[in-house]
Coordinates of C-alpha atoms in Angstrom, one line a residue:
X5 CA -34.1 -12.3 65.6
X6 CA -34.0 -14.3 69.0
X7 CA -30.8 -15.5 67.3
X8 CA -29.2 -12.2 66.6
X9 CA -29.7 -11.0 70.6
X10 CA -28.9 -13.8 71.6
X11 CA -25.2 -13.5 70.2
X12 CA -25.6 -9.7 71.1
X13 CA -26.5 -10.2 75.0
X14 CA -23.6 -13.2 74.9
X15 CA -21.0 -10.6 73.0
X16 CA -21.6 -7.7 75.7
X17 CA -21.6 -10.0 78.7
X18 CA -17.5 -10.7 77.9
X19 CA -16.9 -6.5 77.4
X20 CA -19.4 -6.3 80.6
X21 CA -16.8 -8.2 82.6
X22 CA -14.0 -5.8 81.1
X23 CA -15.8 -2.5 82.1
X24 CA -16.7 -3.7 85.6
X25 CA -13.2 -4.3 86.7
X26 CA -13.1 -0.5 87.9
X27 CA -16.3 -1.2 89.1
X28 CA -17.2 -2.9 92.6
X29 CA -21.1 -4.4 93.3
X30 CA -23.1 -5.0 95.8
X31 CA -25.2 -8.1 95.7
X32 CA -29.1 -7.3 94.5
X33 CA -30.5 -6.2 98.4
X34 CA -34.0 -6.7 99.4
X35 CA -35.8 -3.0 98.7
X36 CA -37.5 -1.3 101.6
X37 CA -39.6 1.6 100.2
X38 CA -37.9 4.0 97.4
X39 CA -35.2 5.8 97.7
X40 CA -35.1 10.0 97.3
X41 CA -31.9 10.6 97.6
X42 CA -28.2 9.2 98.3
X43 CA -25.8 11.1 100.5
X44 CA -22.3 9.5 99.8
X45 CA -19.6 9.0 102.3
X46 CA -16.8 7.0 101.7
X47 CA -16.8 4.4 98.8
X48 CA -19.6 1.2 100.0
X49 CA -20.8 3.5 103.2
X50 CA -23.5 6.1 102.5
X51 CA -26.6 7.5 103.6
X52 CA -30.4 6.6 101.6
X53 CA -33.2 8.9 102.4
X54 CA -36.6 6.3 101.7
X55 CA -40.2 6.8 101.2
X56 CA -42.3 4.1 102.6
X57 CA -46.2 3.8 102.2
X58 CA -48.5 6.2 100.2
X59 CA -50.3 9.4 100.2
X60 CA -51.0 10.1 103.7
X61 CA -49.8 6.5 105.0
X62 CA -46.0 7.5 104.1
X63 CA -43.4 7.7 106.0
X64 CA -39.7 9.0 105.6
X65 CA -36.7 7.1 106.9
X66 CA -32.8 7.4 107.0
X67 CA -30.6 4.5 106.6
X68 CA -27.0 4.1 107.1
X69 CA -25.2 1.9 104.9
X70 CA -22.1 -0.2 105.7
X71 CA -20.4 -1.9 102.7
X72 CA -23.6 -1.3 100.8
X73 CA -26.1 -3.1 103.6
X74 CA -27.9 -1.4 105.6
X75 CA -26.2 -0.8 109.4
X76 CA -28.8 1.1 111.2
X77 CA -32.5 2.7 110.0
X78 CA -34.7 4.9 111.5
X79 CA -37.5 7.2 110.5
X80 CA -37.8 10.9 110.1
X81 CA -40.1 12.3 112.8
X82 CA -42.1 15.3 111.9
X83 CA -42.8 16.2 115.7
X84 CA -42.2 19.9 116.6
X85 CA -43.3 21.1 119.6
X86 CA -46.5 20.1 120.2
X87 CA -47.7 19.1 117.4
X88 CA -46.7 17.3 113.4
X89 CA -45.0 19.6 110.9
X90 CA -44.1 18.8 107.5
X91 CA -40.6 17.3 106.3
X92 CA -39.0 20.1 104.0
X93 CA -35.3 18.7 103.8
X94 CA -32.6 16.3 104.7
X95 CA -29.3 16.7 104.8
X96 CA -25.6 15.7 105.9
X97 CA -23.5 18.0 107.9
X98 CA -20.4 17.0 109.4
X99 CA -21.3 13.3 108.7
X100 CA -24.3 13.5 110.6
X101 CA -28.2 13.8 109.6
X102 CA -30.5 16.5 109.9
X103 CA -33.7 16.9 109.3
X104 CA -35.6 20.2 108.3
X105 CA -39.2 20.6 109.8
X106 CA -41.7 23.3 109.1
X107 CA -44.8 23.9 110.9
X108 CA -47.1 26.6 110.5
X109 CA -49.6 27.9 113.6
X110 CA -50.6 31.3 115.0
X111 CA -49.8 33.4 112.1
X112 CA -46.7 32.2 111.5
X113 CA -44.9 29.8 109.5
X114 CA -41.6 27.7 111.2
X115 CA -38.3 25.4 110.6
X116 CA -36.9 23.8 112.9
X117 CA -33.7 20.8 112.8
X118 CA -33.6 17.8 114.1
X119 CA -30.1 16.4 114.2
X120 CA -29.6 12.2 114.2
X121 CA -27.2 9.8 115.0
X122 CA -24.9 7.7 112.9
X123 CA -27.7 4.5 114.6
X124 CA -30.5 7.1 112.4
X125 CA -32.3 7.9 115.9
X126 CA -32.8 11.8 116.8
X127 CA -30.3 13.4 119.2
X128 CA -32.2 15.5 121.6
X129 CA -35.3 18.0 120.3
X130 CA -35.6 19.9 116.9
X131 CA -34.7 23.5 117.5
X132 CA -36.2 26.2 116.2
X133 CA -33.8 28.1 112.9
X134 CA -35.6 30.4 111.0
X135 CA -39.7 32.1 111.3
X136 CA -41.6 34.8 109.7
X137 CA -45.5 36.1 110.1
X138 CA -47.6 34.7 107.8
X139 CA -50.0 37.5 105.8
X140 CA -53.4 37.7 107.9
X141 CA -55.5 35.4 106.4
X142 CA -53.5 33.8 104.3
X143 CA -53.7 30.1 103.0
X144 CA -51.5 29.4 100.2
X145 CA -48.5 27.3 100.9
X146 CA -45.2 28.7 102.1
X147 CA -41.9 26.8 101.6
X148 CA -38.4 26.6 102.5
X149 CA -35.6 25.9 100.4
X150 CA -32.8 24.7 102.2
X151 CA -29.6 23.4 100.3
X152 CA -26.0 23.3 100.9
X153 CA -23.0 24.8 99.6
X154 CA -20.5 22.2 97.7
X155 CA -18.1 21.8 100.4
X156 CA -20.4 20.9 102.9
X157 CA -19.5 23.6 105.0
X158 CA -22.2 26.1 104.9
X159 CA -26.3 25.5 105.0
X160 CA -29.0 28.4 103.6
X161 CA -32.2 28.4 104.3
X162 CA -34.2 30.3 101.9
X163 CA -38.0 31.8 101.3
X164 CA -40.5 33.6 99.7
X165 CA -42.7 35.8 102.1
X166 CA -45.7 35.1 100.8
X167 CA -47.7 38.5 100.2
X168 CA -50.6 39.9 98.1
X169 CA -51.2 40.7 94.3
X170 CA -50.8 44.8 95.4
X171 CA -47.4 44.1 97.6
X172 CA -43.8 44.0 96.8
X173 CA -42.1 40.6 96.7
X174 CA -40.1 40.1 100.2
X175 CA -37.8 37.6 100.4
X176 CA -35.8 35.8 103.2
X177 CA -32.7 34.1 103.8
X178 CA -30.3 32.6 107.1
X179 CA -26.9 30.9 106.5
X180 CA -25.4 29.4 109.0
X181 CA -21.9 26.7 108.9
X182 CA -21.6 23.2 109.7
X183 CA -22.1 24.0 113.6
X184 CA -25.2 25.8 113.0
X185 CA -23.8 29.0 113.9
X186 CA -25.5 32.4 112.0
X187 CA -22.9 33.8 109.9
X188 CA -25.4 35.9 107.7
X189 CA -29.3 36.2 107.3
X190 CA -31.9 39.2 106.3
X191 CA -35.5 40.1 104.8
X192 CA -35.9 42.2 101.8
X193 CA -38.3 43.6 99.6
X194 CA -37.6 43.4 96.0
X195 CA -39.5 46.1 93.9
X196 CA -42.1 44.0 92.2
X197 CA -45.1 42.2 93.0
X198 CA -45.1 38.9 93.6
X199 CA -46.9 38.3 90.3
X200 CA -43.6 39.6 87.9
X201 CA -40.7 37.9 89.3
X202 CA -39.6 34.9 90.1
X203 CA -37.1 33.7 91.6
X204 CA -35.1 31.2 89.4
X205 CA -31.7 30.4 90.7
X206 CA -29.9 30.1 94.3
X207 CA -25.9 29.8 95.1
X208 CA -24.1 29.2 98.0
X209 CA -20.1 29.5 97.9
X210 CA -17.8 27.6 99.6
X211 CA -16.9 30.6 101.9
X212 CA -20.8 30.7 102.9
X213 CA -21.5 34.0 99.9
X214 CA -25.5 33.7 98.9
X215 CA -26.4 34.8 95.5
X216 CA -29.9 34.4 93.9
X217 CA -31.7 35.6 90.6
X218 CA -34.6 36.2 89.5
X219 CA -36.9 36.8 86.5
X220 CA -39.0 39.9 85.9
X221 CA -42.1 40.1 83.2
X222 CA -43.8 42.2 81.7
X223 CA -47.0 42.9 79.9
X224 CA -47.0 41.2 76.5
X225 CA -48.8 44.3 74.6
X226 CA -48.7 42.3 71.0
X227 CA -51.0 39.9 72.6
X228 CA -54.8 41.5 72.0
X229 CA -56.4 38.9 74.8
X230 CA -59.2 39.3 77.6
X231 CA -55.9 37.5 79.9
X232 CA -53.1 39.4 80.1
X233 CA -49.8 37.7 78.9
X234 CA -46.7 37.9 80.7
X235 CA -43.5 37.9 78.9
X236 CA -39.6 37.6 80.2
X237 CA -38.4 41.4 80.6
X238 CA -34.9 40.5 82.3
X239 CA -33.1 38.7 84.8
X240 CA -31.3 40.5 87.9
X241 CA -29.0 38.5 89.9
X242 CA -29.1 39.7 93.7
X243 CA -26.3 39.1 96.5
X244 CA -27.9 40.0 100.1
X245 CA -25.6 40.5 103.0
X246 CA -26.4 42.0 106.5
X247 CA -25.9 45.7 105.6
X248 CA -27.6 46.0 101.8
X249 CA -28.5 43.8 98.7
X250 CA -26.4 44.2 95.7
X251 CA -27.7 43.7 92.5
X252 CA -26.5 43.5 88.8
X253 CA -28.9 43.8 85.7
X254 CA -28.3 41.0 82.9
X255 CA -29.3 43.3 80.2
X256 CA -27.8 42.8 77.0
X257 CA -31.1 44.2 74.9
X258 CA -34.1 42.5 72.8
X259 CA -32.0 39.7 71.2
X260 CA -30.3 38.8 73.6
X261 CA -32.8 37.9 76.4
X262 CA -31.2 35.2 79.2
X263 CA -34.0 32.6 79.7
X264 CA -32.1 30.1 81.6
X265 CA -28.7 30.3 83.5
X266 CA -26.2 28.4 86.1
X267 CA -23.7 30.4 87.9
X268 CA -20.6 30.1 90.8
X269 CA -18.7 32.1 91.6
X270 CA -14.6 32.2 93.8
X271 CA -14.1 33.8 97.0
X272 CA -13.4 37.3 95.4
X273 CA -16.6 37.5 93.9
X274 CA -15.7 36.4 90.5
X275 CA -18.7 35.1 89.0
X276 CA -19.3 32.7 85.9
X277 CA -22.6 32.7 84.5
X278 CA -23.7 30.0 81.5
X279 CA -27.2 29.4 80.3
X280 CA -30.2 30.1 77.1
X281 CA -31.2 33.1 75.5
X282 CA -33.8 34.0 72.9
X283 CA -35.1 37.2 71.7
X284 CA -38.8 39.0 72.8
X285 CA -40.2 38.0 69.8
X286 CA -39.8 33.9 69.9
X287 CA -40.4 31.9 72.5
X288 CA -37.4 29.6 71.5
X289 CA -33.7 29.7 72.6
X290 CA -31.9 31.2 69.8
X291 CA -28.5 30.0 71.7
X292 CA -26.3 30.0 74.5
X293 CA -23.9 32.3 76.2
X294 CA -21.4 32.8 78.5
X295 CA -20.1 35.7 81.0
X296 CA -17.7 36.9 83.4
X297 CA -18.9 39.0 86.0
X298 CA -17.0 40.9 88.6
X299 CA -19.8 41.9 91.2
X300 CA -18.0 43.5 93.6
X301 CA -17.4 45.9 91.0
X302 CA -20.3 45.5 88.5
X303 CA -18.3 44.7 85.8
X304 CA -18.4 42.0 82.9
X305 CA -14.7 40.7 82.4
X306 CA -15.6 38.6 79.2
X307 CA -18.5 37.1 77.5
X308 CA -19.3 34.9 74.5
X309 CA -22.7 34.4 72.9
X310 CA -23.1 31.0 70.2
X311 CA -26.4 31.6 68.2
X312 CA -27.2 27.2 67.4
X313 CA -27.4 26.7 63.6
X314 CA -30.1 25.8 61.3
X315 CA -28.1 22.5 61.3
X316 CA -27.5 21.9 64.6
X317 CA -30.9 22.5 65.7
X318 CA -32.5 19.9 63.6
X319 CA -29.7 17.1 64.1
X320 CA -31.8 14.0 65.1
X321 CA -34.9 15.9 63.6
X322 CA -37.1 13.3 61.5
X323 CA -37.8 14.3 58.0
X324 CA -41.4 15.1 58.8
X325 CA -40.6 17.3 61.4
X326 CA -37.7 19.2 59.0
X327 CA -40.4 19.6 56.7
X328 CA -42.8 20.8 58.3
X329 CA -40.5 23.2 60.4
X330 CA -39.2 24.4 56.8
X331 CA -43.0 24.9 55.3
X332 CA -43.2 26.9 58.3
X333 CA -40.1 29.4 58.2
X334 CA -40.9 29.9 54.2
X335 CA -44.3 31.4 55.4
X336 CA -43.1 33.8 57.6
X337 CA -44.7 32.1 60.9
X338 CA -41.7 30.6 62.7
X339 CA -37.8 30.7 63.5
X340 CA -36.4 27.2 63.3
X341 CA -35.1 27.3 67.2
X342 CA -35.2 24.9 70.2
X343 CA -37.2 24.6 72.3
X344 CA -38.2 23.1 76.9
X345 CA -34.1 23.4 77.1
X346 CA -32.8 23.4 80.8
X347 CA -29.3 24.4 82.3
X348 CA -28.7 21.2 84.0
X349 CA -25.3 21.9 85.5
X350 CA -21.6 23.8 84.5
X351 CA -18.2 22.7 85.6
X352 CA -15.0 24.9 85.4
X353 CA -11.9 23.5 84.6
X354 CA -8.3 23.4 85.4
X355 CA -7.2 26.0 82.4
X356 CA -10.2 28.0 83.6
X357 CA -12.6 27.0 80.4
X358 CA -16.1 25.9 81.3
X359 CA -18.3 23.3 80.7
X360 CA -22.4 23.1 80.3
X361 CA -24.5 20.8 79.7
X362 CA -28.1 21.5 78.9
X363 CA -31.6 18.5 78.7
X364 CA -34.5 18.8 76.8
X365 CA -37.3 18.3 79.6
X366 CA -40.7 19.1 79.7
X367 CA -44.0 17.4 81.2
X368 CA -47.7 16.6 78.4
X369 CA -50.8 16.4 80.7
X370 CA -53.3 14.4 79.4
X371 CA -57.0 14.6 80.5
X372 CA -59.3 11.4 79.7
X373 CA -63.2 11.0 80.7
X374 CA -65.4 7.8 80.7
X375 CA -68.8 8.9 79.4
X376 CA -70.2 6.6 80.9
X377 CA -69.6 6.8 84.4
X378 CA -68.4 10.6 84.3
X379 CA -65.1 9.8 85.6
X380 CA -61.6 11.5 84.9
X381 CA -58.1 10.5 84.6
X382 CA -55.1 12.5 84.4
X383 CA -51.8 10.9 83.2
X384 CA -48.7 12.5 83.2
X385 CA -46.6 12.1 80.4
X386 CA -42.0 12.7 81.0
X387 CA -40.2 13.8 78.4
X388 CA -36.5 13.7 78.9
X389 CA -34.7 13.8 75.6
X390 CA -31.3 15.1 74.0
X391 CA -28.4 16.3 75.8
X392 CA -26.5 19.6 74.1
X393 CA -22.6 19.7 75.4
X394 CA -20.7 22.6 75.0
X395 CA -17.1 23.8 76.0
X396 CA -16.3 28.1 76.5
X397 CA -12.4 28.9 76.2
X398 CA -10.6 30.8 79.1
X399 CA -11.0 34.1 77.2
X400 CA -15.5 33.8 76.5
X401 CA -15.1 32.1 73.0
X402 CA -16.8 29.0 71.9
X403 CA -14.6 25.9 71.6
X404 CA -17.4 23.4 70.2
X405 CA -20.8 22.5 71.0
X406 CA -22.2 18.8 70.5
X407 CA -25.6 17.2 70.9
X408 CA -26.3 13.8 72.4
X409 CA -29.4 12.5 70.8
X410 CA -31.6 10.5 73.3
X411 CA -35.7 9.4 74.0
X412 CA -36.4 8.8 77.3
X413 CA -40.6 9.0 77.9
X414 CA -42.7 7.8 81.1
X415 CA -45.7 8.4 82.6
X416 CA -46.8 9.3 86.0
X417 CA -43.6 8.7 87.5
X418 CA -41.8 12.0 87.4
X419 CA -39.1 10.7 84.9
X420 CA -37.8 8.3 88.3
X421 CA -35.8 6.0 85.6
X422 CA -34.8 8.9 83.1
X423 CA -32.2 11.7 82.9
X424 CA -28.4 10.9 83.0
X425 CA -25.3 11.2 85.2
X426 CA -21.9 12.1 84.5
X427 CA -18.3 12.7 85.7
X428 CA -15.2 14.0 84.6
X429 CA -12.2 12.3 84.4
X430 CA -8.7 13.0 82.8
X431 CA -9.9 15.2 80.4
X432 CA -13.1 12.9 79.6
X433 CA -17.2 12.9 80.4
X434 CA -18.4 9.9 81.0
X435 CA -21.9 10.0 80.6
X436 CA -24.5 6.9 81.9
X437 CA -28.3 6.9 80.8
X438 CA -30.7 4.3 80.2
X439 CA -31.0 3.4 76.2
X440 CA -32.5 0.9 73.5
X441 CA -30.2 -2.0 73.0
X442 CA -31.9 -1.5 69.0
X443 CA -30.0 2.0 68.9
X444 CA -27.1 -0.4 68.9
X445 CA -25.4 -2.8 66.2
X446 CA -23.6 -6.3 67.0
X447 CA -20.3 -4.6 68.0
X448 CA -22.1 -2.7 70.7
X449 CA -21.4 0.8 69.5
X450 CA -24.3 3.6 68.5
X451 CA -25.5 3.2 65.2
X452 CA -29.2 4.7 64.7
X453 CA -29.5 7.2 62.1
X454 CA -30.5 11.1 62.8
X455 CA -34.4 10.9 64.1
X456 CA -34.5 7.4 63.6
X457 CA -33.9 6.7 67.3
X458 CA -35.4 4.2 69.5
X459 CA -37.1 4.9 73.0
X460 CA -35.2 4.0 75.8
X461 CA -36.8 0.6 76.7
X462 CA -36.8 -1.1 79.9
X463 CA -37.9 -4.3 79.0
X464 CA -35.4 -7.1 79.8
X465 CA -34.9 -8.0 76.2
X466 CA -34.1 -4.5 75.1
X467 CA -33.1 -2.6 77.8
X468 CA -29.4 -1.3 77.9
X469 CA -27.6 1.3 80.0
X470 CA -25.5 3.5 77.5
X471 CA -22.2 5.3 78.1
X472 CA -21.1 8.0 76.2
X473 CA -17.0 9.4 76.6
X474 CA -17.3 12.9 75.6
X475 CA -13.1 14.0 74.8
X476 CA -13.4 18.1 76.3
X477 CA -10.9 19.3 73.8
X478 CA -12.9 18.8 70.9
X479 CA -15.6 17.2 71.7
X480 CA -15.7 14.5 70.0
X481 CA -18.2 11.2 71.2
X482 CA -18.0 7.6 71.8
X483 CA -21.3 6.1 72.6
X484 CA -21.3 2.7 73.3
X485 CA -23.6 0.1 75.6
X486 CA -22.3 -0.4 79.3
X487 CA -24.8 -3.2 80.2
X488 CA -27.7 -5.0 79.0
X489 CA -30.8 -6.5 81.6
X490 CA -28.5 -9.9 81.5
X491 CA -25.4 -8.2 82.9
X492 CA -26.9 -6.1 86.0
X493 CA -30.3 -7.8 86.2
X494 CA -31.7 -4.6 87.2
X495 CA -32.5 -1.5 85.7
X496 CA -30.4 1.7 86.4
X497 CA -31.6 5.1 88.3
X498 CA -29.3 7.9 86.7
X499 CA -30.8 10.8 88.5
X500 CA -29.6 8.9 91.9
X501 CA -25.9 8.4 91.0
X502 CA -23.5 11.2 93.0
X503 CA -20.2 11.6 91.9
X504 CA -17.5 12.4 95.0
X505 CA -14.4 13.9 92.9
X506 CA -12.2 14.1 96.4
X507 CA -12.0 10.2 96.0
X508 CA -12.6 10.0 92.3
X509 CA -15.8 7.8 93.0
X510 CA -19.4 7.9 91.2
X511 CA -22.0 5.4 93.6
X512 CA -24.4 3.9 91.4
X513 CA -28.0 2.8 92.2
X514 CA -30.0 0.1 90.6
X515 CA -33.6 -1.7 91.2
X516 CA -35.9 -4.3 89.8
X517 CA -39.0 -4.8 91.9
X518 CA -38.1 -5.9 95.2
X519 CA -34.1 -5.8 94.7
X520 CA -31.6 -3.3 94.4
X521 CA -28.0 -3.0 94.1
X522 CA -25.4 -0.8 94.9
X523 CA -21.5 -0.1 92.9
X524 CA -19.2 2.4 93.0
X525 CA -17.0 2.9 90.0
X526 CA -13.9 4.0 90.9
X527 CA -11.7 6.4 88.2

């Protein structure tokens, strides 16, 4: 066996060297604290956003990196006024840093922004951006949601007014662009209570539009219980301007329930919505769907709806789990379906088709006691397993829909080393995720059998980093190894990887103890 990987590690060093000439490295740094997030840019210069220290010992700092070492650092002060707030947010505006700070005193609850300099030290004092009055009494936690639109260009700060069970759900929301300038903000009260809806998804256009949806349940009334159950009713998708809020029901009856959805939308107001659906009565997703919406004048353009197969759903099943999903189905008790599927993003193309991509994800708690000292543990088990790809033509049909088997299982860790990244290149995917170099035969290329795969592995002697091509106009795959341990000497972070398509660049991130290492492959 030592033999056989031996020749294997030796074999994918020589196609190593091949895939790395579009792909520049950074020696393996010395880590300082673990990095959040990475704000790209241009090629080897970027931004990292590091935790250092634990629990209430931690501290946030910003670094500035200069042909992949670090240039300048400094740390993230949570001072507002006088006194300590709490760090909501970072982010990059006009090549500069700023940090979001709430605070909460005298009834109310505050954000303020602290801009810094390219030497990561603050430029003058945070500044107070958005408020509201906390309920009397009230001591559940408030937060802001602050993200970006694509371009850079336009910032939204968004929140929940907290209320009680009795009250109507109010909501709140402040745009501003680059300069920090209000170009659009407003509180409203949507006509539920806070208990039935949720709010699931938030846009921001490149010309500064906000769009948001949300979920509203109902009373499960098959479900005799002492609790009440809630079920998902429907999904309204809200855009709020000064004046009014405009809304648009996503009702398209029982079967046809949306559970999950991405959206964008152009600068007329031209929206494209992907995502899951079931029915009321499963708690599976039955498929996925697509629609063209145009808002301004409530009106679907197109739409396309792809119920998965028996087949398709049980691709990389094992045969006990067919089995027993079959012995199931022939008594009446269950729909073979999927099931813990999230939108993870959608991509329009050139010719106006779309892209999604969907990940199985979903979190096991398990709780342990010692009897004989009384003690607990908790351990928190990651799940992050197959990707489904699929591809919507111009006009709402379904081109093809594939599914990229993978295991990727950790605990107490919030799945840091799992997930993938991807980019699109020249009518290609490329998609990079941490693998099992056992899921793998001599030549390199994918070879484990439907259910049969292995865990993605991080031990040195069986770790591999995998990349799939994904060809969009059929969708067919090529899933071969991109690295072993003995290549990178360090063990990928897929989830950190960003992807700058004005350059054509994806920044990669890697780390093994006290190293890391930086690349940027260039398409």
């Amino acid at each position: 066996m030592n033999k056989i990987l031996f020749f294997f590690f030796g074999f994918w060093s020589l196609v190593s060297i091949q895939a790395q000439d579009s792909i520049r490295w950074s020696e393996l740094l010395p880590v300082k604290g673990r990095i959040n997030e990475i704000f790209p840019i241009s090629y080897s210069d970027f931004y990292t956003l590091r935790t250092q220290g634990a629990g209430m010992f931690s501290n946030t700092y910003i670094s500035l990196h200069s042909n992949f070492k670090v240039s300048s650092n400094g740390k993230i002060y949570a001072k507002v006024e006088n006194g300590l707030g709490s760090i909501e947010k970072v982010e990059i505006l006009k090549g500069a840093p700023f940090a979001f700070i709430s605070d909460k005193r005298d009834g109310e609850h505050f954000l303020y922004a602290q801009k810094y300099s390219s030497s990561c030290q603050p430029e003058g004092n945070p500044y107070l951006v958005c408020s509201y009055v906390m309920p009397k009494g009230w001591k559940r936690q408030g937060v802001y949601q602050i993200f970006t639109s694509k371009n850079k260009e336009f910032v939204c700060i968004n929140y929940e007014i907290p209320g009680y069970k009795d009250e109507k759900q109010r909501f709140g929301f402040k745009i501003f662009n680059a300069d920090f300038e209000l170009v659009n903000g407003g509180e409203y009260e949507l006509p539920y209570p806070p208990s039935k809806v949720q709010i699931s998804n938030t846009y921001l256009s490149n010309n500064g539009a906000f769009f948001f949806a949300a979920k509203v349940f109902k009373i499960d009334e098959s479900q005799k219980t002492l609790r009440q159950r809630l079920m998902l009713d429907k999904m309204i998708v809200y855009h709020p301007n000064k004046e009014q809020i405009d809304e648009f029901e996503l009702n398209f009856g029982n079967e046809k329930i949306i559970s999950e959805l991405n959206f964008s939308s152009d600068n007329e107001k031209i929206m494209s919505f992907t995502g899951l659906y079931g029915d009321n009565y499963q708690n599976g997703v039955k498929g996925v769907f697509y629609f063209q919406l145009d808002f301004l004048n409530k009106k679907i353009l197109s739409e396309g709806w792809n119920e998965f197969s028996k087949d398709f759903i049980m691709q990389g099943w094992s045969e006990r789990e067919i089995q027993k999903a079959e012995k199931r189905l022939s008594k009446g008790k269950d729909q073979i379906q999927l099931f813990e599927y999230n939108v993870k993003d959608m991509q329009t193309l050139s010719d106006g088709s779309l892209i999604g991509l969907l990940e199985q994800y979903y979190v096991k708690v398990i709780t342990s006691s010692d009897p004989r000292t009384g003690s607990t543990s908790v351990t928190y088990y990651y799940y992050f397993n197959d990707i489904i790809v699929y591809k919507i033509n111009p006009n709402g049909s379904f081109a093809w829909t594939n599914k990229i088997p993978k295991q990727q299982i950790s605990t107490n860790d919030y799945g840091y080393f799992s997930s993938f990244s991807y980019f699109l290149n020249n009518n290609t995917m490329h998609i990079i995720m941490n693998d099992n170099i056992k899921n793998y035969n001599e030549e390199g290329k994918f070879s484990a059998l439907d259910g049969e795969e292995y865990i993605a592995n991080f031990r040195k002697k069986y770790y591999a980093v995998a990349h799939v091509e994904l060809q969009l106009n059929d969708g067919n795959v090529k899933r071969e190894i991109l690295y072993t341990y003995k290549d990178v000497k360090s063990i990928a972070v897929p989830k950190l990887f960003s992807v700058d398509y004005s350059k054509n660049e994806l920044l990669l991130y890697f780390i093994l103890g006290k190293k890391e290492k930086f690349g940027v492959w260039s398409f």
